mmCIF file with all atom_site columns, C-alpha atoms in Angstrom:
data_model
loop_
_atom_site.group_PDB
_atom_site.id
_atom_site.type_symbol
_atom_site.label_atom_id
_atom_site.label_alt_id
_atom_site.label_comp_id
_atom_site.label_asym_id
_atom_site.label_entity_id
_atom_site.label_seq_id
_atom_site.pdbx_PDB_ins_code
_atom_site.Cartn_x
_atom_site.Cartn_y
_atom_site.Cartn_z
_atom_site.occupancy
_atom_site.B_iso_or_equiv
_atom_site.pdbx_formal_charge
_atom_site.auth_seq_id
_atom_site.auth_comp_id
_atom_site.auth_asym_id
_atom_site.auth_atom_id
_atom_site.pdbx_PDB_model_num
ATOM 1   C CA . MET A 1 1   ? 0.000   0.031   0.014   1.00 49.00 ? 1   MET A CA 1
ATOM 2   C CA . ARG A 1 2   ? 2.998   2.238   0.380   1.00 59.00 ? 2   ARG A CA 1
ATOM 3   C CA . ARG A 1 3   ? 3.904   2.052   -3.266  1.00 65.00 ? 3   ARG A CA 1
ATOM 4   C CA . LEU A 1 4   ? 0.448   2.725   -4.733  1.00 64.00 ? 4   LEU A CA 1
ATOM 5   C CA . PRO A 1 5   ? -1.615  5.767   -3.951  1.00 63.00 ? 5   PRO A CA 1
ATOM 6   C CA . TRP A 1 6   ? -4.969  4.445   -4.864  1.00 64.00 ? 6   TRP A CA 1
ATOM 7   C CA . PRO A 1 7   ? -5.467  1.857   -2.115  1.00 66.00 ? 7   PRO A CA 1
ATOM 8   C CA . ARG A 1 8   ? -4.438  4.049   0.745   1.00 70.00 ? 8   ARG A CA 1
ATOM 9   C CA . ALA A 1 9   ? -7.937  5.152   1.610   1.00 71.00 ? 9   ALA A CA 1
ATOM 10  C CA . ALA A 1 10  ? -9.022  1.469   1.671   1.00 74.00 ? 10  ALA A CA 1
ATOM 11  C CA . ASP A 1 11  ? -9.507  -0.515  4.824   1.00 76.00 ? 11  ASP A CA 1
ATOM 12  C CA . GLN A 1 12  ? -6.179  -2.293  5.457   1.00 76.00 ? 12  GLN A CA 1
ATOM 13  C CA . ALA A 1 13  ? -7.892  -5.463  6.579   1.00 80.00 ? 13  ALA A CA 1
ATOM 14  C CA . ARG A 1 14  ? -9.824  -5.685  3.205   1.00 75.00 ? 14  ARG A CA 1
ATOM 15  C CA . ILE A 1 15  ? -6.633  -5.101  1.247   1.00 75.00 ? 15  ILE A CA 1
ATOM 16  C CA . ALA A 1 16  ? -4.863  -7.790  3.332   1.00 77.00 ? 16  ALA A CA 1
ATOM 17  C CA . TRP A 1 17  ? -7.710  -10.248 2.666   1.00 74.00 ? 17  TRP A CA 1
ATOM 18  C CA . ALA A 1 18  ? -7.619  -9.424  -1.029  1.00 73.00 ? 18  ALA A CA 1
ATOM 19  C CA . VAL A 1 19  ? -3.896  -10.122 -1.444  1.00 77.00 ? 19  VAL A CA 1
ATOM 20  C CA . ASN A 1 20  ? -3.621  -13.076 0.980   1.00 80.00 ? 20  ASN A CA 1
ATOM 21  C CA . GLU A 1 21  ? -3.074  -15.606 -1.764  1.00 79.00 ? 21  GLU A CA 1
ATOM 22  C CA . VAL A 1 22  ? 0.027   -13.826 -3.126  1.00 82.00 ? 22  VAL A CA 1
ATOM 23  C CA . SER A 1 23  ? 1.281   -12.802 0.255   1.00 79.00 ? 23  SER A CA 1
ATOM 24  C CA . ASP A 1 24  ? 1.160   -16.473 1.411   1.00 82.00 ? 24  ASP A CA 1
ATOM 25  C CA . ALA A 1 25  ? 3.199   -17.318 -1.683  1.00 83.00 ? 25  ALA A CA 1
ATOM 26  C CA . VAL A 1 26  ? 5.746   -14.633 -0.663  1.00 85.00 ? 26  VAL A CA 1
ATOM 27  C CA . TRP A 1 27  ? 5.173   -12.262 -3.606  1.00 85.00 ? 27  TRP A CA 1
ATOM 28  C CA . SER A 1 28  ? 7.029   -8.887  -3.581  1.00 86.00 ? 28  SER A CA 1
ATOM 29  C CA . ALA A 1 29  ? 5.289   -5.732  -4.295  1.00 83.00 ? 29  ALA A CA 1
ATOM 30  C CA . ASP A 1 30  ? 7.016   -5.629  -7.658  1.00 87.00 ? 30  ASP A CA 1
ATOM 31  C CA . ASP A 1 31  ? 5.625   -9.106  -8.501  1.00 88.00 ? 31  ASP A CA 1
ATOM 32  C CA . VAL A 1 32  ? 2.121   -8.123  -7.581  1.00 84.00 ? 32  VAL A CA 1
ATOM 33  C CA . LEU A 1 33  ? 2.268   -4.782  -9.567  1.00 82.00 ? 33  LEU A CA 1
ATOM 34  C CA . ALA A 1 34  ? 3.604   -6.543  -12.636 1.00 85.00 ? 34  ALA A CA 1
ATOM 35  C CA . ALA A 1 35  ? 0.966   -9.273  -12.541 1.00 84.00 ? 35  ALA A CA 1
ATOM 36  C CA . LEU A 1 36  ? -1.822  -6.781  -11.946 1.00 81.00 ? 36  LEU A CA 1
ATOM 37  C CA . ASP A 1 37  ? -0.810  -4.950  -15.092 1.00 80.00 ? 37  ASP A CA 1
ATOM 38  C CA . LEU A 1 38  ? -1.701  -8.147  -16.971 1.00 78.00 ? 38  LEU A CA 1
ATOM 39  C CA . ARG A 1 39  ? -5.213  -8.240  -15.490 1.00 74.00 ? 39  ARG A CA 1
ATOM 40  C CA . GLN A 1 40  ? -8.145  -6.511  -17.157 1.00 72.00 ? 40  GLN A CA 1
ATOM 41  C CA . GLU A 1 41  ? -10.572 -4.394  -15.236 1.00 72.00 ? 41  GLU A CA 1
ATOM 42  C CA . PRO A 1 42  ? -13.564 -6.467  -14.139 1.00 70.00 ? 42  PRO A CA 1
ATOM 43  C CA . PRO A 1 43  ? -16.589 -6.283  -16.473 1.00 75.00 ? 43  PRO A CA 1
ATOM 44  C CA . GLY A 1 44  ? -18.643 -4.242  -14.098 1.00 76.00 ? 44  GLY A CA 1
ATOM 45  C CA . GLY A 1 45  ? -15.893 -1.705  -13.443 1.00 74.00 ? 45  GLY A CA 1
ATOM 46  C CA . VAL A 1 46  ? -14.188 -0.985  -10.190 1.00 72.00 ? 46  VAL A CA 1
ATOM 47  C CA . ARG A 1 47  ? -15.684 1.057   -7.344  1.00 76.00 ? 47  ARG A CA 1
ATOM 48  C CA . ARG A 1 48  ? -13.150 0.421   -4.616  1.00 73.00 ? 48  ARG A CA 1
ATOM 49  C CA . ALA A 1 49  ? -9.427  -0.347  -4.551  1.00 68.00 ? 49  ALA A CA 1
ATOM 50  C CA . SER A 1 50  ? -10.161 -3.401  -2.409  1.00 68.00 ? 50  SER A CA 1
ATOM 51  C CA . GLY A 1 51  ? -12.641 -4.631  -5.047  1.00 70.00 ? 51  GLY A CA 1
ATOM 52  C CA . PHE A 1 52  ? -9.948  -4.326  -7.705  1.00 71.00 ? 52  PHE A CA 1
ATOM 53  C CA . LEU A 1 53  ? -7.454  -6.235  -5.606  1.00 70.00 ? 53  LEU A CA 1
ATOM 54  C CA . ALA A 1 54  ? -9.972  -8.817  -4.628  1.00 68.00 ? 54  ALA A CA 1
ATOM 55  C CA . ALA A 1 55  ? -10.572 -9.624  -8.338  1.00 69.00 ? 55  ALA A CA 1
ATOM 56  C CA . GLY A 1 56  ? -6.875  -8.993  -9.411  1.00 66.00 ? 56  GLY A CA 1
ATOM 57  C CA . PRO A 1 57  ? -4.657  -11.312 -7.459  1.00 69.00 ? 57  PRO A CA 1
ATOM 58  C CA . ARG A 1 58  ? -7.190  -14.282 -7.502  1.00 73.00 ? 58  ARG A CA 1
ATOM 59  C CA . GLY A 1 59  ? -5.279  -17.074 -9.288  1.00 79.00 ? 59  GLY A CA 1
ATOM 60  C CA . MET A 1 60  ? -2.192  -15.111 -9.829  1.00 82.00 ? 60  MET A CA 1
ATOM 61  C CA . ALA A 1 61  ? 0.063   -17.423 -7.727  1.00 83.00 ? 61  ALA A CA 1
ATOM 62  C CA . THR A 1 62  ? -0.757  -20.289 -10.117 1.00 85.00 ? 62  THR A CA 1
ATOM 63  C CA . MET A 1 63  ? -0.438  -18.408 -13.369 1.00 86.00 ? 63  MET A CA 1
ATOM 64  C CA . PRO A 1 64  ? 2.210   -20.168 -15.627 1.00 89.00 ? 64  PRO A CA 1
ATOM 65  C CA . GLY A 1 65  ? 5.498   -18.354 -15.401 1.00 89.00 ? 65  GLY A CA 1
ATOM 66  C CA . TRP A 1 66  ? 4.632   -16.894 -12.000 1.00 88.00 ? 66  TRP A CA 1
ATOM 67  C CA . THR A 1 67  ? 4.653   -19.977 -9.665  1.00 89.00 ? 67  THR A CA 1
ATOM 68  C CA . THR A 1 68  ? 8.206   -19.868 -8.360  1.00 90.00 ? 68  THR A CA 1
ATOM 69  C CA . ARG A 1 69  ? 10.451  -17.181 -6.821  1.00 90.00 ? 69  ARG A CA 1
ATOM 70  C CA . GLN A 1 70  ? 12.921  -17.746 -9.757  1.00 93.00 ? 70  GLN A CA 1
ATOM 71  C CA . GLN A 1 71  ? 10.174  -17.121 -12.444 1.00 93.00 ? 71  GLN A CA 1
ATOM 72  C CA . ARG A 1 72  ? 8.617   -13.986 -11.001 1.00 92.00 ? 72  ARG A CA 1
ATOM 73  C CA . PRO A 1 73  ? 11.628  -11.591 -11.367 1.00 92.00 ? 73  PRO A CA 1
ATOM 74  C CA . VAL A 1 74  ? 11.905  -12.641 -14.940 1.00 93.00 ? 74  VAL A CA 1
ATOM 75  C CA . GLN A 1 75  ? 8.251   -11.712 -15.529 1.00 90.00 ? 75  GLN A CA 1
ATOM 76  C CA . VAL A 1 76  ? 8.796   -8.423  -13.693 1.00 92.00 ? 76  VAL A CA 1
ATOM 77  C CA . ASP A 1 77  ? 11.657  -7.647  -16.025 1.00 92.00 ? 77  ASP A CA 1
ATOM 78  C CA . HIS A 1 78  ? 9.538   -8.329  -19.018 1.00 89.00 ? 78  HIS A CA 1
ATOM 79  C CA . ARG A 1 79  ? 6.820   -6.107  -17.638 1.00 87.00 ? 79  ARG A CA 1
ATOM 80  C CA . ASN A 1 80  ? 9.280   -3.294  -16.938 1.00 86.00 ? 80  ASN A CA 1
ATOM 81  C CA . ALA A 1 81  ? 10.799  -3.513  -20.307 1.00 87.00 ? 81  ALA A CA 1
ATOM 82  C CA . ALA A 1 82  ? 7.399   -3.288  -21.943 1.00 83.00 ? 82  ALA A CA 1
ATOM 83  C CA . VAL A 1 83  ? 6.345   -0.346  -19.716 1.00 78.00 ? 83  VAL A CA 1
ATOM 84  C CA . ASP A 1 84  ? 9.614   1.443   -20.550 1.00 74.00 ? 84  ASP A CA 1
ATOM 85  C CA . ALA A 1 85  ? 9.592   0.699   -24.197 1.00 69.00 ? 85  ALA A CA 1
ATOM 86  C CA . PRO A 1 86  ? 7.127   3.485   -25.364 1.00 63.00 ? 86  PRO A CA 1
ATOM 87  C CA . GLU A 1 87  ? 9.085   6.017   -23.323 1.00 60.00 ? 87  GLU A CA 1
ATOM 88  C CA . ASN A 1 88  ? 12.418  4.931   -24.824 1.00 57.00 ? 88  ASN A CA 1
ATOM 89  C CA . ARG A 1 89  ? 10.758  5.036   -28.314 1.00 56.00 ? 89  ARG A CA 1
ATOM 90  C CA . SER A 1 90  ? 9.567   8.576   -27.906 1.00 58.00 ? 90  SER A CA 1
ATOM 91  C CA . THR A 1 91  ? 13.063  9.600   -26.529 1.00 63.00 ? 91  THR A CA 1
ATOM 92  C CA . GLN A 1 92  ? 14.634  8.072   -29.532 1.00 60.00 ? 92  GLN A CA 1
ATOM 93  C CA . LEU A 1 93  ? 12.368  9.957   -31.912 1.00 63.00 ? 93  LEU A CA 1
ATOM 94  C CA . ARG A 1 94  ? 12.885  13.269  -30.078 1.00 68.00 ? 94  ARG A CA 1
ATOM 95  C CA . ASN A 1 95  ? 16.676  12.813  -30.226 1.00 64.00 ? 95  ASN A CA 1
ATOM 96  C CA . GLN A 1 96  ? 16.556  11.888  -33.902 1.00 66.00 ? 96  GLN A CA 1
ATOM 97  C CA . GLN A 1 97  ? 14.458  14.973  -34.636 1.00 68.00 ? 97  GLN A CA 1
ATOM 98  C CA . GLU A 1 98  ? 16.773  17.187  -32.745 1.00 68.00 ? 98  GLU A CA 1
ATOM 99  C CA . ARG A 1 99  ? 19.860  15.827  -34.578 1.00 68.00 ? 99  ARG A CA 1
ATOM 100 C CA . SER A 1 100 ? 18.141  16.376  -37.947 1.00 68.00 ? 100 SER A CA 1
ATOM 101 C CA . GLU A 1 101 ? 17.140  19.986  -37.010 1.00 68.00 ? 101 GLU A CA 1
ATOM 102 C CA . SER A 1 102 ? 20.679  20.832  -35.918 1.00 65.00 ? 102 SER A CA 1
ATOM 103 C CA . THR A 1 103 ? 22.223  19.786  -39.308 1.00 59.00 ? 103 THR A CA 1
#
């Protein structure tokens, strides 16, 4: 809850209940955040952070590629690379444009 602003107003007991499956499997905050990025918003939408978390982590501890402590950092790295890719691409384009304008 320290790393995300949106669940701070939620009841901590509800959040703890919602993430008990992954906490029992000793997931790190990075593991949970990366796996949540893979999840889609529930069909009816989300009204509370605890509701999103209740739907999100369910079954995550048994997802292929996420079941062991050795697999999860690899998945987190893939997620981080995917998140960073658009930023890197825009930076590359900006640098390329600046070079072409300066010549």
